[in-house]
Amino acid sequence: MKVRLTLSKKKILLLASILLLFLLALTLFQRIKLPVYSWNYYGKNLKFRINLRDAEKVPIYPSEIAVRKEILNSFVENITIVFKPGNETINAHYAVEVFEITYKLTLAYKLNFAYIPNFNVVNITSYENLKGTRENPIIALVHPIYSNETSVKLENHVIYIKGENAKSSVEQLRNFDLAVTKFLMAALEIKI
Amino acid sequence: MKEKLVASLMAALTALTAVYPALAVTLADFPGFLGKPVEDFLIVIGNAAHPSDVAGAADIAIALAVQSTEQVTVPGVSAAVEGKEQSVALGGSIQDETYTKTQVPLLMRETIEYEDQSALLIEEITLPDAEVKHDDELNGTVYVDLATGSQKLTYTVRFTKELNLAGSSDKALKLKLFGQEFSIVNTTNTPSIWILTGVTGSIDGTTGLTYGEYTIYSDMGAADGSWVRVKIMKGDSTVDTLYVSKTSPATSSATGLEVRLIDAWVSADNVVLRADVVVGPKGKTLKEYKEGDAFPTNDYWTFSDIDASADNKLQGITLVYNINETNQYLKAGEKAIVPNNYFEFGFKELAVKEYVTLTFEAGKTSGGIYDSTNVETKIAGELPAIVITADKPVFGGEVYKKAYIAYNGSHVAEAYYDESLGKIVGTVLNASTNDAKIDGTFDKHNFKITFGDESNVTIVNTSDTGTINLAYKLSDDGKKFQLGNKTGEAEDADVCVGSNEDGTCDVNLGTQEWKETLDYGTEILGIKEYTARDKVVMKLPADQQKAVVYVGKLGAAVEGQTYLKYTPVTAPVAKLDTELSAADKTKNLVVVGGPCVNKEAAAALGLTFPACGEASGIPENAAIIKIVEDYPASGKYTVIVAGWEAANTRTACAVVQQYATLLKDQNVKAIKVTAATTTGITPM
């Protein structure tokens, strides 16, 4: 038995419109990228303070690979984190970022190389003339009040992590978070 | 007062413990807590910090990261034995069985041909009936004492029928002992055997045999081979010339060497084609060995039985392994010394590899006891208790890892910590008519822990007569348990093992510094070290422990491997107290900084922010580590770490960092810290 389906022009137009809207929604949905606040690192759900998609945009010099090789290799014996203190709020920002860096790097070392290098945290009065070595790289945390850019830069075995200055303390911390998270993404080889 | 971020962060670590309501009810629960699923938690840092707190943040981060993984060991595969194994109970003896090629393939069982005679040669090893001990001689380590027993380790080469030896060097019997060939010239009914010793070889005019700095050649001899001329050379110079007959050796006065001719092949024109000789020091090329003499290459072995019924008759040779202070004990992995490593006899390993560790300590039923048949009903409050923690679920039908025997002076309770409920559940008994009893099962090991007569905990292996008695009793004020008569002090009677016929305990061990091993294999670890802290730690094997001894050859073992895996604890994120959202306040918190600088600390403590100085509630010149229940939400926990001043906070951080030694025994929700030592920590 054959069944004949007849559609009016109006119905055909309606169906075509629905199909078009569906395809449009699908396209838009694919372009929408949901924020990423955590990353599965060797089975561990690592959480981050900031959207990794935002941090991904932070410039890093000379390259992510160079930074990773500098900070995560089996020759490293000591990692020195230096910072220039400020008021109590600024110091609290440093504390938050130091926690983030140290916690995640410790995990990475333990899992990749089965040892943990020594971490030293030192407050300094100036970021000039810093020089690390392959065995003793330095992470220089530059708070936004001392910086005009958000970036990660490797130079003379020193990795400068800088947040751009901003008007409010909240924005300063966000910029600092972006730089620190970008550094961690490079170190832990996180690619969004 | 300045609470330090450091302290706070360190508190975070402690907080981890307390963060999870179901598991971290006291600071002592931290290790167990890590192994369980937990919810997200946050490290909350006050929005005001000292530079030194930044360093503290790193310390805490490292500590948390270290705690977030654990090393997992994949057991290796034991080496296979080409031979025979015996499993011997601790306190028992090895069975002195005799093994041949049937059991130990490397041994010989073959036909030997000698001067028209033929016999079956059989090698045998007889094991010693040595005892397997675990006494204080080796501080509780299990070992085989080879000095015990009447049968020694022996090695025998025997023939199925007696061989008649020719009695001359040229017709010596070639016989291998421990795989090394010897030339037996003759025997006596002393009994003794005569063996050619020294360097043996074939020489002629151009092919020499070297002994030390000399080389000997033989260029001419009698056509019938009855004698040869031997030149002793030192470099290119001839040092001496000897004429050596088959019937007697010749000695070189110039060198002190003795040369013995075994056989010779000489041409009709007297040119030596080949001469078999033995060279050695004077009088050493043929040596007599009697019973009691040491084996030529190994003093540990001596001839013990030479089966020679008459001169030049031989049916067997037996050697025995002699024991002195250097080879008396065989610990696991060690073996006897055998010439040429011809075979191995050793203590391979302990048969049972799996142990459960039980820790007994004085504590409390924190949070009270709920009815095991109706877990919503609380049947007892916080009572003094003997807390028994296992590293595997062995209690209540292999369900629980922590058991309690609680007592308030009139009633006794037996209870367990139910991790799924986050509660202690159990039953309260009438002490006058009931003893508390905790049943435990670990694989094939069944045991029970009882408490009766208002004191003494007894651990009984239900398949063994061995008992362990721990002298726990309530303190005079009835507020807590103590081990022995004095709290915090090791006393002989704190731990006792064995039982006499009258039911009294047999051997007091409370001040013993090394581990005690019982016949079943149960180990009571470093006793004095723990009893001094009113604590007892013991390891129970999964089954009756035995020592595996073996004879034969041990193949290569497959090494065990280790790898790191994460504990299922979510990774924390640090936030400032000013950053917390409503959603964040549904999570467990670790608050860094006190109520003067951290809003969350003030709120958790029910204070108005900022609450500084005495208003903070923090003791002057001290720090606190405190678990606050039902904050920031019902059923959640907040852990606060804060000091009166920076130095105090630092000290509290040190305590957290030294969790294993300073904090894990704290069965309380809060402590006051004045120093990073055991004496510097006071429960609050």
XYZ file of C-alpha atoms in Angstrom, chain A residues 41-49 81 83 85-96 98-100 102-104 106-108 110-111 114 116-119 121 123 141 169 173 177, chain B residues 2 5 9 12 40 43 45-55 57-62 64-70 564-576 579 597:
90
model
C 46.506 15.682 35.136
C 47.562 12.039 35.235
C 44.189 11.201 36.727
C 44.147 14.056 39.213
C 41.464 16.693 38.844
C 43.523 19.845 39.216
C 41.497 22.951 39.846
C 42.548 26.423 38.816
C 41.561 29.823 40.061
C 60.371 31.735 44.155
C 58.679 38.239 45.199
C 56.423 42.372 49.080
C 53.824 45.073 49.337
C 50.986 45.768 51.706
C 49.056 42.991 53.441
C 46.638 42.573 50.558
C 49.449 42.298 48.046
C 51.203 39.782 50.243
C 47.977 37.783 50.409
C 47.914 37.750 46.603
C 51.465 36.401 46.599
C 50.472 33.738 49.118
C 47.608 32.567 46.943
C 52.686 30.707 45.648
C 50.281 28.080 46.912
C 49.045 27.442 43.381
C 54.105 25.130 44.597
C 51.236 22.698 44.966
C 50.992 21.915 41.271
C 55.252 19.498 43.526
C 52.668 17.123 42.121
C 54.240 17.312 38.687
C 56.486 13.692 42.152
C 54.673 12.058 39.286
C 59.573 10.679 41.628
C 60.526 16.847 44.835
C 63.042 19.649 44.474
C 63.551 22.087 47.291
C 61.319 25.109 47.145
C 60.519 31.427 48.889
C 61.295 38.228 49.359
C 56.483 36.688 40.865
C 42.724 44.862 43.879
C 44.601 39.538 41.389
C 46.045 34.695 38.217
C 48.850 38.550 64.127
C 48.901 32.982 56.734
C 47.793 27.308 55.311
C 44.701 23.892 55.681
C 35.911 19.978 47.177
C 42.104 27.023 51.407
C 43.578 32.981 53.186
C 42.844 36.195 55.001
C 43.058 39.256 52.791
C 46.009 40.469 54.808
C 49.307 38.693 55.020
C 52.850 39.070 56.183
C 55.684 38.306 53.728
C 56.679 35.350 55.838
C 53.252 33.879 55.240
C 54.034 33.594 51.552
C 56.774 31.127 52.360
C 51.984 28.971 51.715
C 54.665 27.073 49.853
C 55.278 24.808 52.814
C 51.646 23.914 53.065
C 51.278 23.424 49.343
C 54.149 20.967 49.323
C 49.337 18.841 50.659
C 50.820 17.759 47.359
C 52.907 15.106 49.031
C 49.846 13.808 50.841
C 47.850 13.670 47.653
C 49.764 10.738 46.239
C 50.741 7.420 47.637
C 52.632 6.590 42.418
C 48.926 7.031 42.364
C 46.759 9.863 43.544
C 44.721 9.512 46.640
C 41.149 10.394 45.831
C 41.324 13.788 47.426
C 40.374 16.685 45.251
C 43.013 19.290 44.699
C 42.397 22.366 46.754
C 42.350 25.891 45.448
C 43.414 28.833 47.528
C 41.057 31.770 47.831
C 41.011 34.983 49.744
C 36.563 36.053 47.299
C 42.527 39.081 59.850
